[in-house]
Amino acid sequence: SQQGEEDPQALSIQEGENATMNCSYKTSINNLQWYRQNSGRGLVHLILIRSNEREKHSGRLRVTLDTSKKSSSLLITASRAADTASYFCATDAKKAGTALIFGKGTTLSVSS
Amino acid sequence: DSGVTQTPKHLITATGQRVTLRCSPRSGDLSVYWYQQSLDQGLQFLIQYYNGEERAKGNILERFSAQQFPDLHSELNLSSLELGDSALYFCASSVGGAKNIQYFGAGTRLSVL
């Protein structure tokens, strides 16, 4: 079953614009991660935020986490055509080493 | 390159057949995870092995089985294949620990005709 649900399902923007994706989850978590998947390829880890953190930055990525609302957002600033991909949030239970539960993803299309 | 190797990249087979998917984890990673990705179900966790032992089970059908060998590579066996088993199968590995960052292979695309 899906733990995370991303919103929106699809997003189309122009190069240079910011893209924001949201994720909601159901149970208490240890960490929340965001992954990117280019069409038909494997997933690539982007960023991890711990349950006791509220915000994290990595390059053009900014992730926020609100554990009271069980939600997270991923902001990609100054989008590029190369950012075109599907983005998934993934959560794990409060026990280290358990499998990740992925949402259905947001498909981002960045046009030049 | 994630360092996780999956073979074969593509597999076409008929209903009722049995196939084996292979995964070599990143050097040093003890945990291997198998996931199935389909359009309708999304990315579903199947099973996890840690240092040769089964650690967790997800939505894995009884027709599917897996194992992890002493050299840490893993195989996913799918038998009595049905049309609905057509999907992308991913293997991921991690060193384990609290962060649980997983590194994914490029996947095996299975087509059951």
PDB file of N, CA and C in Angstrom, chain A residues 1-2 30-31 33 35 37 40-43 45 48 50 56 88 92 96-104, chain B residues 33 35 37 40-45 48 55-56 59 88 90 97-106 109:
ATOM      1  N   SER A   1       0.842  -1.183   0.000  1.00  0.00           N
ATOM      2  CA  SER A   1       0.000   0.000   0.000  1.00  0.00           C
ATOM      3  C   SER A   1       0.880   1.236   0.000  1.00  0.00           C
ATOM      4  N   GLN A   2       0.382   2.326  -0.577  1.00  0.00           N
ATOM      5  CA  GLN A   2       1.161   3.549  -0.645  1.00  0.00           C
ATOM      6  C   GLN A   2       1.147   4.227   0.700  1.00  0.00           C
ATOM      7  N   ASN A  30      10.676   7.652  10.416  1.00  0.00           N
ATOM      8  CA  ASN A  30      12.039   7.877  10.871  1.00  0.00           C
ATOM      9  C   ASN A  30      12.662   8.992  10.032  1.00  0.00           C
ATOM     10  N   ASN A  31      12.592   8.794   8.735  1.00  0.00           N
ATOM     11  CA  ASN A  31      13.106   9.767   7.774  1.00  0.00           C
ATOM     12  C   ASN A  31      12.139   9.874   6.618  1.00  0.00           C
ATOM     13  N   GLN A  33      12.483  10.715   2.423  1.00  0.00           N
ATOM     14  CA  GLN A  33      13.440  10.924   1.345  1.00  0.00           C
ATOM     15  C   GLN A  33      12.703  11.296   0.065  1.00  0.00           C
ATOM     16  N   TYR A  35      13.238  10.959  -4.146  1.00  0.00           N
ATOM     17  CA  TYR A  35      13.977  10.312  -5.220  1.00  0.00           C
ATOM     18  C   TYR A  35      13.486  10.849  -6.560  1.00  0.00           C
ATOM     19  N   GLN A  37      13.266   9.868 -10.778  1.00  0.00           N
ATOM     20  CA  GLN A  37      13.344   8.789 -11.756  1.00  0.00           C
ATOM     21  C   GLN A  37      13.177   9.372 -13.150  1.00  0.00           C
ATOM     22  N   GLY A  40      11.763   5.403 -17.281  1.00  0.00           N
ATOM     23  CA  GLY A  40      12.193   4.022 -17.439  1.00  0.00           C
ATOM     24  C   GLY A  40      13.511   3.671 -16.799  1.00  0.00           C
ATOM     25  N   ARG A  41      14.077   4.588 -16.011  1.00  0.00           N
ATOM     26  CA  ARG A  41      15.385   4.327 -15.403  1.00  0.00           C
ATOM     27  C   ARG A  41      15.222   4.046 -13.912  1.00  0.00           C
ATOM     28  N   GLY A  42      16.326   3.766 -13.264  1.00  0.00           N
ATOM     29  CA  GLY A  42      16.300   3.545 -11.824  1.00  0.00           C
ATOM     30  C   GLY A  42      16.122   4.842 -11.057  1.00  0.00           C
ATOM     31  N   LEU A  43      15.719   4.711  -9.807  1.00  0.00           N
ATOM     32  CA  LEU A  43      15.522   5.886  -8.962  1.00  0.00           C
ATOM     33  C   LEU A  43      16.855   6.364  -8.409  1.00  0.00           C
ATOM     34  N   HIS A  45      18.516   8.831  -5.425  1.00  0.00           N
ATOM     35  CA  HIS A  45      18.278   9.550  -4.177  1.00  0.00           C
ATOM     36  C   HIS A  45      18.658  11.019  -4.337  1.00  0.00           C
ATOM     37  N   LEU A  48      17.475  13.597   1.950  1.00  0.00           N
ATOM     38  CA  LEU A  48      16.841  12.953   3.093  1.00  0.00           C
ATOM     39  C   LEU A  48      16.632  13.988   4.178  1.00  0.00           C
ATOM     40  N   ARG A  50      15.368  14.158   8.243  1.00  0.00           N
ATOM     41  CA  ARG A  50      15.017  13.356   9.412  1.00  0.00           C
ATOM     42  C   ARG A  50      13.716  13.873  10.032  1.00  0.00           C
ATOM     43  N   LYS A  56      15.543  21.374   4.880  1.00  0.00           N
ATOM     44  CA  LYS A  56      16.875  20.976   4.452  1.00  0.00           C
ATOM     45  C   LYS A  56      17.117  21.477   3.030  1.00  0.00           C
ATOM     46  N   PHE A  88       9.534  11.149  -6.427  1.00  0.00           N
ATOM     47  CA  PHE A  88       8.832  10.330  -5.452  1.00  0.00           C
ATOM     48  C   PHE A  88       9.296  10.672  -4.044  1.00  0.00           C
ATOM     49  N   ASP A  92      10.140   5.639   5.672  1.00  0.00           N
ATOM     50  CA  ASP A  92      10.362   4.361   6.324  1.00  0.00           C
ATOM     51  C   ASP A  92       9.800   4.428   7.729  1.00  0.00           C
ATOM     52  N   ALA A  96      15.008   1.325  11.940  1.00  0.00           N
ATOM     53  CA  ALA A  96      16.046   1.461  10.925  1.00  0.00           C
ATOM     54  C   ALA A  96      16.145   0.214  10.083  1.00  0.00           C
ATOM     55  N   GLY A  97      16.332   0.400   8.800  1.00  0.00           N
ATOM     56  CA  GLY A  97      16.576  -0.708   7.894  1.00  0.00           C
ATOM     57  C   GLY A  97      15.347  -1.278   7.241  1.00  0.00           C
ATOM     58  N   THR A  98      14.186  -0.752   7.515  1.00  0.00           N
ATOM     59  CA  THR A  98      12.989  -1.293   6.878  1.00  0.00           C
ATOM     60  C   THR A  98      12.847  -0.726   5.480  1.00  0.00           C
ATOM     61  N   ALA A  99      11.983  -1.355   4.726  1.00  0.00           N
ATOM     62  CA  ALA A  99      11.823  -0.950   3.338  1.00  0.00           C
ATOM     63  C   ALA A  99      11.225   0.438   3.236  1.00  0.00           C
ATOM     64  N   LEU A 100      11.463   1.070   2.116  1.00  0.00           N
ATOM     65  CA  LEU A 100      10.870   2.371   1.841  1.00  0.00           C
ATOM     66  C   LEU A 100       9.496   2.181   1.221  1.00  0.00           C
ATOM     67  N   ILE A 101       8.598   3.031   1.625  1.00  0.00           N
ATOM     68  CA  ILE A 101       7.265   3.046   1.036  1.00  0.00           C
ATOM     69  C   ILE A 101       7.176   4.293   0.173  1.00  0.00           C
ATOM     70  N   PHE A 102       6.932   4.087  -1.104  1.00  0.00           N
ATOM     71  CA  PHE A 102       6.934   5.182  -2.059  1.00  0.00           C
ATOM     72  C   PHE A 102       5.527   5.657  -2.377  1.00  0.00           C
ATOM     73  N   GLY A 103       5.414   6.941  -2.652  1.00  0.00           N
ATOM     74  CA  GLY A 103       4.188   7.472  -3.200  1.00  0.00           C
ATOM     75  C   GLY A 103       4.137   7.198  -4.697  1.00  0.00           C
ATOM     76  N   LYS A 104       3.089   7.661  -5.337  1.00  0.00           N
ATOM     77  CA  LYS A 104       2.910   7.400  -6.771  1.00  0.00           C
ATOM     78  C   LYS A 104       3.666   8.395  -7.635  1.00  0.00           C
TER      79      LYS A 104
ATOM     80  N   TYR B  33      17.046  -4.901  -1.599  1.00  0.00           N
ATOM     81  CA  TYR B  33      15.592  -4.747  -1.654  1.00  0.00           C
ATOM     82  C   TYR B  33      15.133  -5.003  -3.087  1.00  0.00           C
ATOM     83  N   TYR B  35      11.825  -4.294  -5.653  1.00  0.00           N
ATOM     84  CA  TYR B  35      10.604  -3.518  -5.852  1.00  0.00           C
ATOM     85  C   TYR B  35      10.027  -3.855  -7.225  1.00  0.00           C
ATOM     86  N   GLN B  37       7.537  -2.095 -10.145  1.00  0.00           N
ATOM     87  CA  GLN B  37       6.903  -0.840 -10.562  1.00  0.00           C
ATOM     88  C   GLN B  37       5.999  -1.090 -11.755  1.00  0.00           C
ATOM     89  N   ASP B  40      -0.269   0.836 -12.752  1.00  0.00           N
ATOM     90  CA  ASP B  40      -1.443   0.929 -11.882  1.00  0.00           C
ATOM     91  C   ASP B  40      -1.092   0.847 -10.391  1.00  0.00           C
ATOM     92  N   GLN B  41      -0.051   0.110 -10.034  1.00  0.00           N
ATOM     93  CA  GLN B  41       0.272  -0.079  -8.617  1.00  0.00           C
ATOM     94  C   GLN B  41       1.386   0.833  -8.123  1.00  0.00           C
ATOM     95  N   GLY B  42       2.081   1.495  -9.035  1.00  0.00           N
ATOM     96  CA  GLY B  42       3.203   2.310  -8.597  1.00  0.00           C
ATOM     97  C   GLY B  42       4.379   1.448  -8.193  1.00  0.00           C
ATOM     98  N   LEU B  43       5.208   1.964  -7.289  1.00  0.00           N
ATOM     99  CA  LEU B  43       6.418   1.271  -6.858  1.00  0.00           C
ATOM    100  C   LEU B  43       6.106   0.517  -5.568  1.00  0.00           C
ATOM    101  N   GLN B  44       6.115  -0.794  -5.647  1.00  0.00           N
ATOM    102  CA  GLN B  44       5.730  -1.633  -4.512  1.00  0.00           C
ATOM    103  C   GLN B  44       6.933  -2.411  -3.990  1.00  0.00           C
ATOM    104  N   PHE B  45       7.125  -2.374  -2.700  1.00  0.00           N
ATOM    105  CA  PHE B  45       8.184  -3.147  -2.061  1.00  0.00           C
ATOM    106  C   PHE B  45       7.813  -4.621  -2.058  1.00  0.00           C
ATOM    107  N   GLN B  48      13.053  -7.816   1.297  1.00  0.00           N
ATOM    108  CA  GLN B  48      14.373  -7.328   1.673  1.00  0.00           C
ATOM    109  C   GLN B  48      15.208  -8.456   2.250  1.00  0.00           C
ATOM    110  N   ARG B  55      14.768 -10.199   5.679  1.00  0.00           N
ATOM    111  CA  ARG B  55      14.563  -9.213   6.747  1.00  0.00           C
ATOM    112  C   ARG B  55      13.120  -8.713   6.777  1.00  0.00           C
ATOM    113  N   ALA B  56      12.538  -8.480   5.626  1.00  0.00           N
ATOM    114  CA  ALA B  56      11.168  -7.955   5.588  1.00  0.00           C
ATOM    115  C   ALA B  56      10.490  -8.383   4.295  1.00  0.00           C
ATOM    116  N   ASN B  59       4.566  -6.745  -0.483  1.00  0.00           N
ATOM    117  CA  ASN B  59       3.486  -7.308  -1.289  1.00  0.00           C
ATOM    118  C   ASN B  59       4.000  -8.352  -2.283  1.00  0.00           C
ATOM    119  N   LEU B  88       8.312  -3.275 -14.344  1.00  0.00           N
ATOM    120  CA  LEU B  88       9.737  -3.026 -14.110  1.00  0.00           C
ATOM    121  C   LEU B  88      10.074  -3.543 -12.731  1.00  0.00           C
ATOM    122  N   PHE B  90      12.907  -3.557  -9.839  1.00  0.00           N
ATOM    123  CA  PHE B  90      14.116  -2.885  -9.395  1.00  0.00           C
ATOM    124  C   PHE B  90      14.706  -3.584  -8.191  1.00  0.00           C
ATOM    125  N   GLY B  97      21.504   0.892   8.466  1.00  0.00           N
ATOM    126  CA  GLY B  97      21.643   1.986   9.404  1.00  0.00           C
ATOM    127  C   GLY B  97      20.442   2.919   9.388  1.00  0.00           C
ATOM    128  N   ALA B  98      20.535   3.958  10.193  1.00  0.00           N
ATOM    129  CA  ALA B  98      19.381   4.814  10.425  1.00  0.00           C
ATOM    130  C   ALA B  98      18.947   5.598   9.183  1.00  0.00           C
ATOM    131  N   LYS B  99      19.883   5.977   8.320  1.00  0.00           N
ATOM    132  CA  LYS B  99      19.494   6.831   7.196  1.00  0.00           C
ATOM    133  C   LYS B  99      18.759   6.055   6.100  1.00  0.00           C
ATOM    134  N   ASN B 100      19.137   4.809   5.892  1.00  0.00           N
ATOM    135  CA  ASN B 100      18.416   3.957   4.943  1.00  0.00           C
ATOM    136  C   ASN B 100      18.320   4.559   3.545  1.00  0.00           C
ATOM    137  N   ILE B 101      19.375   5.173   3.069  1.00  0.00           N
ATOM    138  CA  ILE B 101      19.401   5.662   1.687  1.00  0.00           C
ATOM    139  C   ILE B 101      19.636   4.466   0.793  1.00  0.00           C
ATOM    140  N   GLN B 102      18.793   4.330  -0.221  1.00  0.00           N
ATOM    141  CA  GLN B 102      18.877   3.166  -1.094  1.00  0.00           C
ATOM    142  C   GLN B 102      19.373   3.582  -2.475  1.00  0.00           C
ATOM    143  N   TYR B 103      20.165   2.703  -3.064  1.00  0.00           N
ATOM    144  CA  TYR B 103      20.745   2.920  -4.387  1.00  0.00           C
ATOM    145  C   TYR B 103      20.124   1.902  -5.324  1.00  0.00           C
ATOM    146  N   PHE B 104      19.525   2.394  -6.383  1.00  0.00           N
ATOM    147  CA  PHE B 104      18.749   1.546  -7.272  1.00  0.00           C
ATOM    148  C   PHE B 104      19.520   1.140  -8.517  1.00  0.00           C
ATOM    149  N   GLY B 105      19.265  -0.087  -8.947  1.00  0.00           N
ATOM    150  CA  GLY B 105      19.752  -0.518 -10.243  1.00  0.00           C
ATOM    151  C   GLY B 105      18.876   0.054 -11.349  1.00  0.00           C
ATOM    152  N   ALA B 106      19.263  -0.228 -12.591  1.00  0.00           N
ATOM    153  CA  ALA B 106      18.536   0.308 -13.745  1.00  0.00           C
ATOM    154  C   ALA B 106      17.251  -0.457 -14.020  1.00  0.00           C
ATOM    155  N   ARG B 109      13.068  -4.931 -17.184  1.00  0.00           N
ATOM    156  CA  ARG B 109      11.702  -4.785 -17.711  1.00  0.00           C
ATOM    157  C   ARG B 109      11.208  -6.151 -18.157  1.00  0.00           C
TER     158      ARG B 109
END
